[in-house]
Amino acid sequence: AFALAQHLPHTECLLSLRLANNGLNGLGGKYIARALRTNSSITHLDLSSNQLPDEAAIAIADTILANQILSTIELNMNPFGDGGGLALLAAVSANHALTSLGDLQGCGVSVKVRLQLQSRVMQNRQDETALIEQHNKLQIQTRGSRQLVHNRLAGTAGFEKAEGLSGGMGMGIGVSMSCVV
């Protein structure tokens, strides 16, 4: 785990790291978690079935706070309890990038904490969906405004004569224009 952890901060092409059933235990889990704090490519981390105790789950929570790229973490079948679960809850509440945490099956986390975690992760997913929809609407509005400016500069009345526009929403409308003033 230590050797792998030394290379993770500099890895730029790895999107998923699956280390399930590798016997990492607490120390190995902490090495991996600390290494991922500054990694900018890994979005999916699977540390299931690694005998991770509370201190490893707390290190993973610290990573969630520092890393805006990780969106999925799997931690099933690890013996950490509510101490690790509450640290994860605080981290997931602060960092909305994490949208999947699994169900923590086989962990020592109480039902109450597990339900709070699931609720927070679901809220993160909804927030992410709302942001994507808002971004798409802004892109369409911006593209439409650019085309209107282009049409006015070209002397057309509106969108009916605009070239390159598709009729449907979200179909990748591409507008390029150059103006010389």
mmCIF file of C-alpha atoms in Angstrom:
data_model
loop_
_atom_site.group_PDB
_atom_site.id
_atom_site.type_symbol
_atom_site.label_atom_id
_atom_site.label_comp_id
_atom_site.label_asym_id
_atom_site.label_seq_id
_atom_site.Cartn_x
_atom_site.Cartn_y
_atom_site.Cartn_z
ATOM 1 C CA ALA A 1 0.000 0.000 0.000
ATOM 2 C CA PHE A 2 2.840 2.371 0.824
ATOM 3 C CA ALA A 3 4.526 1.872 -2.577
ATOM 4 C CA LEU A 4 1.258 2.443 -4.431
ATOM 5 C CA ALA A 5 0.425 5.465 -2.284
ATOM 6 C CA GLN A 6 3.699 7.137 -3.259
ATOM 7 C CA HIS A 7 2.617 7.244 -6.917
ATOM 8 C CA LEU A 8 -1.074 8.148 -6.568
ATOM 9 C CA PRO A 9 -0.699 11.915 -6.120
ATOM 10 C CA HIS A 10 1.060 12.146 -9.495
ATOM 11 C CA THR A 11 -1.156 9.760 -11.467
ATOM 12 C CA GLU A 12 -3.103 11.693 -14.072
ATOM 13 C CA CYS A 13 -4.666 9.002 -16.249
ATOM 14 C CA LEU A 14 -6.181 6.592 -13.724
ATOM 15 C CA LEU A 15 -9.935 7.083 -13.269
ATOM 16 C CA SER A 16 -10.806 4.121 -11.061
ATOM 17 C CA LEU A 17 -8.838 2.466 -8.265
ATOM 18 C CA ARG A 18 -10.219 -0.881 -7.138
ATOM 19 C CA LEU A 19 -8.390 -2.294 -4.131
ATOM 20 C CA ALA A 20 -11.144 -4.495 -2.677
ATOM 21 C CA ASN A 21 -10.021 -7.586 -0.753
ATOM 22 C CA ASN A 22 -6.380 -6.515 -0.494
ATOM 23 C CA GLY A 23 -5.922 -6.703 3.272
ATOM 24 C CA LEU A 24 -5.006 -3.030 3.557
ATOM 25 C CA ASN A 25 -6.080 -2.711 7.227
ATOM 26 C CA GLY A 26 -5.807 0.625 9.024
ATOM 27 C CA LEU A 27 -2.304 1.656 8.023
ATOM 28 C CA GLY A 28 -2.708 0.746 4.340
ATOM 29 C CA GLY A 29 -6.082 2.477 4.225
ATOM 30 C CA LYS A 30 -4.569 5.645 5.686
ATOM 31 C CA TYR A 31 -1.686 5.571 3.169
ATOM 32 C CA ILE A 32 -4.103 5.302 0.245
ATOM 33 C CA ALA A 33 -6.448 7.961 1.658
ATOM 34 C CA ARG A 34 -3.664 10.470 2.248
ATOM 35 C CA ALA A 35 -2.235 9.878 -1.224
ATOM 36 C CA LEU A 36 -5.599 10.615 -2.846
ATOM 37 C CA ARG A 37 -5.997 14.019 -1.203
ATOM 38 C CA THR A 38 -4.212 15.701 -4.093
ATOM 39 C CA ASN A 39 -4.944 13.246 -6.920
ATOM 40 C CA SER A 40 -6.791 14.958 -9.763
ATOM 41 C CA SER A 41 -7.929 12.019 -11.892
ATOM 42 C CA ILE A 42 -9.406 9.210 -9.785
ATOM 43 C CA THR A 43 -13.200 9.483 -9.555
ATOM 44 C CA HIS A 44 -13.965 5.959 -8.281
ATOM 45 C CA LEU A 45 -12.328 4.295 -5.263
ATOM 46 C CA ASP A 46 -13.176 0.790 -4.036
ATOM 47 C CA LEU A 47 -11.710 -0.150 -0.651
ATOM 48 C CA SER A 48 -14.325 -2.790 0.214
ATOM 49 C CA SER A 49 -13.341 -5.758 2.389
ATOM 50 C CA ASN A 50 -10.020 -4.410 3.622
ATOM 51 C CA GLN A 51 -10.450 -4.549 7.413
ATOM 52 C CA LEU A 52 -10.504 -0.746 7.630
ATOM 53 C CA PRO A 53 -11.093 0.507 11.191
ATOM 54 C CA ASP A 54 -12.404 3.909 12.298
ATOM 55 C CA GLU A 55 -9.035 5.662 11.880
ATOM 56 C CA ALA A 56 -8.884 4.614 8.208
ATOM 57 C CA ALA A 57 -12.477 5.797 7.643
ATOM 58 C CA ILE A 58 -11.550 9.118 9.281
ATOM 59 C CA ALA A 59 -8.547 9.427 6.929
ATOM 60 C CA ILE A 60 -10.886 8.721 3.991
ATOM 61 C CA ALA A 61 -13.221 11.446 5.298
ATOM 62 C CA ASP A 62 -10.274 13.878 5.348
ATOM 63 C CA THR A 63 -9.589 12.903 1.727
ATOM 64 C CA ILE A 64 -13.216 13.574 0.773
ATOM 65 C CA LEU A 65 -12.863 17.067 2.263
ATOM 66 C CA ALA A 66 -9.701 17.779 0.262
ATOM 67 C CA ASN A 67 -10.501 16.059 -3.037
ATOM 68 C CA GLN A 68 -13.163 17.549 -5.327
ATOM 69 C CA ILE A 69 -12.691 14.833 -7.980
ATOM 70 C CA LEU A 70 -13.734 11.665 -6.136
ATOM 71 C CA SER A 71 -17.404 11.007 -6.821
ATOM 72 C CA THR A 72 -17.746 7.327 -5.824
ATOM 73 C CA ILE A 73 -16.266 5.485 -2.849
ATOM 74 C CA GLU A 74 -17.085 1.894 -1.923
ATOM 75 C CA LEU A 75 -16.345 0.856 1.666
ATOM 76 C CA ASN A 76 -18.586 -2.172 2.228
ATOM 77 C CA MET A 77 -17.453 -5.006 4.491
ATOM 78 C CA ASN A 78 -15.054 -2.991 6.652
ATOM 79 C CA PRO A 79 -15.303 -3.040 10.466
ATOM 80 C CA PHE A 80 -15.318 0.731 11.096
ATOM 81 C CA GLY A 81 -18.225 1.970 13.194
ATOM 82 C CA ASP A 82 -20.044 5.190 13.947
ATOM 83 C CA GLY A 83 -16.800 7.100 14.593
ATOM 84 C CA GLY A 84 -15.749 6.582 10.988
ATOM 85 C CA GLY A 85 -19.337 6.885 9.765
ATOM 86 C CA LEU A 86 -19.843 10.274 11.415
ATOM 87 C CA ALA A 87 -16.544 11.545 9.989
ATOM 88 C CA LEU A 88 -17.714 10.415 6.534
ATOM 89 C CA LEU A 89 -21.066 12.147 7.084
ATOM 90 C CA ALA A 90 -19.372 15.451 7.956
ATOM 91 C CA ALA A 91 -17.116 15.172 4.893
ATOM 92 C CA VAL A 92 -19.933 14.264 2.489
ATOM 93 C CA SER A 93 -21.984 17.155 3.863
ATOM 94 C CA ALA A 94 -19.134 19.588 3.202
ATOM 95 C CA ASN A 95 -18.011 18.212 -0.185
ATOM 96 C CA HIS A 96 -20.895 17.823 -2.606
ATOM 97 C CA ALA A 97 -18.748 16.111 -5.258
ATOM 98 C CA LEU A 98 -19.235 12.690 -3.638
ATOM 99 C CA THR A 99 -22.432 11.273 -5.152
ATOM 100 C CA SER A 100 -22.060 7.557 -4.350
ATOM 101 C CA LEU A 101 -20.921 5.878 -1.143
ATOM 102 C CA GLY A 102 -22.527 2.468 -1.385
ATOM 103 C CA ASP A 103 -24.722 1.163 1.391
ATOM 104 C CA LEU A 104 -21.878 0.356 3.849
ATOM 105 C CA GLN A 105 -23.115 -3.222 4.072
ATOM 106 C CA GLY A 106 -21.111 -5.235 6.580
ATOM 107 C CA CYS A 107 -19.688 -2.189 8.330
ATOM 108 C CA GLY A 108 -20.231 -1.424 12.013
ATOM 109 C CA VAL A 109 -22.064 1.805 11.245
ATOM 110 C CA SER A 110 -25.430 2.154 12.998
ATOM 111 C CA VAL A 111 -28.628 2.276 10.961
ATOM 112 C CA LYS A 112 -29.168 5.903 11.996
ATOM 113 C CA VAL A 113 -25.768 7.067 10.705
ATOM 114 C CA ARG A 114 -26.079 4.918 7.577
ATOM 115 C CA LEU A 115 -29.465 6.506 6.753
ATOM 116 C CA GLN A 116 -28.044 9.994 7.319
ATOM 117 C CA LEU A 117 -25.151 9.195 4.973
ATOM 118 C CA GLN A 118 -27.486 7.819 2.305
ATOM 119 C CA SER A 119 -29.695 10.894 2.583
ATOM 120 C CA ARG A 120 -26.733 13.283 2.259
ATOM 121 C CA VAL A 121 -25.295 11.425 -0.734
ATOM 122 C CA MET A 122 -28.726 11.467 -2.395
ATOM 123 C CA GLN A 123 -28.905 15.226 -1.794
ATOM 124 C CA ASN A 124 -25.456 15.607 -3.382
ATOM 125 C CA ARG A 125 -26.708 13.680 -6.432
ATOM 126 C CA GLN A 126 -29.764 15.938 -6.700
ATOM 127 C CA ASP A 127 -27.595 19.040 -6.315
ATOM 128 C CA GLU A 128 -25.276 17.780 -9.059
ATOM 129 C CA THR A 129 -28.229 17.110 -11.381
ATOM 130 C CA ALA A 130 -29.627 20.586 -10.728
ATOM 131 C CA LEU A 131 -26.229 22.168 -11.458
ATOM 132 C CA ILE A 132 -25.917 20.235 -14.720
ATOM 133 C CA GLU A 133 -29.411 21.297 -15.790
ATOM 134 C CA GLN A 134 -28.662 24.915 -14.879
ATOM 135 C CA HIS A 135 -25.380 24.784 -16.803
ATOM 136 C CA ASN A 136 -27.132 23.341 -19.871
ATOM 137 C CA LYS A 137 -29.789 26.064 -19.771
ATOM 138 C CA LEU A 138 -27.134 28.765 -19.524
ATOM 139 C CA GLN A 139 -25.268 27.277 -22.480
ATOM 140 C CA ILE A 140 -28.434 27.237 -24.582
ATOM 141 C CA GLN A 141 -29.286 30.812 -23.562
ATOM 142 C CA THR A 142 -25.753 31.979 -24.337
ATOM 143 C CA ARG A 143 -25.770 30.265 -27.711
ATOM 144 C CA GLY A 144 -29.190 31.713 -28.483
ATOM 145 C CA SER A 145 -28.007 35.210 -27.524
ATOM 146 C CA ARG A 146 -24.932 34.855 -29.714
ATOM 147 C CA GLN A 147 -27.105 33.800 -32.649
ATOM 148 C CA LEU A 148 -29.464 36.735 -32.079
ATOM 149 C CA VAL A 149 -26.494 39.126 -32.129
ATOM 150 C CA HIS A 150 -25.170 37.406 -35.236
ATOM 151 C CA ASN A 151 -28.583 37.674 -36.924
ATOM 152 C CA ARG A 152 -28.885 41.361 -36.083
ATOM 153 C CA LEU A 153 -25.385 42.068 -37.375
ATOM 154 C CA ALA A 154 -26.170 40.078 -40.535
ATOM 155 C CA GLY A 155 -29.502 41.866 -40.976
ATOM 156 C CA THR A 156 -31.844 38.899 -40.425
ATOM 157 C CA ALA A 157 -34.963 39.306 -38.360
ATOM 158 C CA GLY A 158 -34.639 36.353 -36.047
ATOM 159 C CA PHE A 159 -33.799 32.700 -35.635
ATOM 160 C CA GLU A 160 -35.755 31.454 -38.670
ATOM 161 C CA LYS A 161 -32.872 32.203 -41.069
ATOM 162 C CA ALA A 162 -30.039 31.208 -38.770
ATOM 163 C CA GLU A 163 -27.797 28.539 -40.185
ATOM 164 C CA GLY A 164 -26.564 25.619 -38.149
ATOM 165 C CA LEU A 165 -29.240 25.657 -35.474
ATOM 166 C CA SER A 166 -31.073 22.445 -34.653
ATOM 167 C CA GLY A 167 -34.656 22.536 -33.493
ATOM 168 C CA GLY A 168 -34.310 20.511 -30.278
ATOM 169 C CA MET A 169 -33.025 21.552 -26.903
ATOM 170 C CA GLY A 170 -29.713 20.162 -25.732
ATOM 171 C CA MET A 171 -28.626 18.913 -29.146
ATOM 172 C CA GLY A 172 -25.255 20.597 -29.099
ATOM 173 C CA ILE A 173 -26.030 23.804 -30.908
ATOM 174 C CA GLY A 174 -22.784 25.209 -32.213
ATOM 175 C CA VAL A 175 -22.482 28.841 -33.175
ATOM 176 C CA SER A 176 -19.340 30.526 -34.352
ATOM 177 C CA MET A 177 -19.162 34.121 -35.374
ATOM 178 C CA SER A 178 -16.624 36.812 -35.901
ATOM 179 C CA CYS A 179 -17.385 40.475 -35.836
ATOM 180 C CA VAL A 180 -15.213 43.275 -37.046
ATOM 181 C CA VAL A 181 -16.080 46.641 -35.588
#
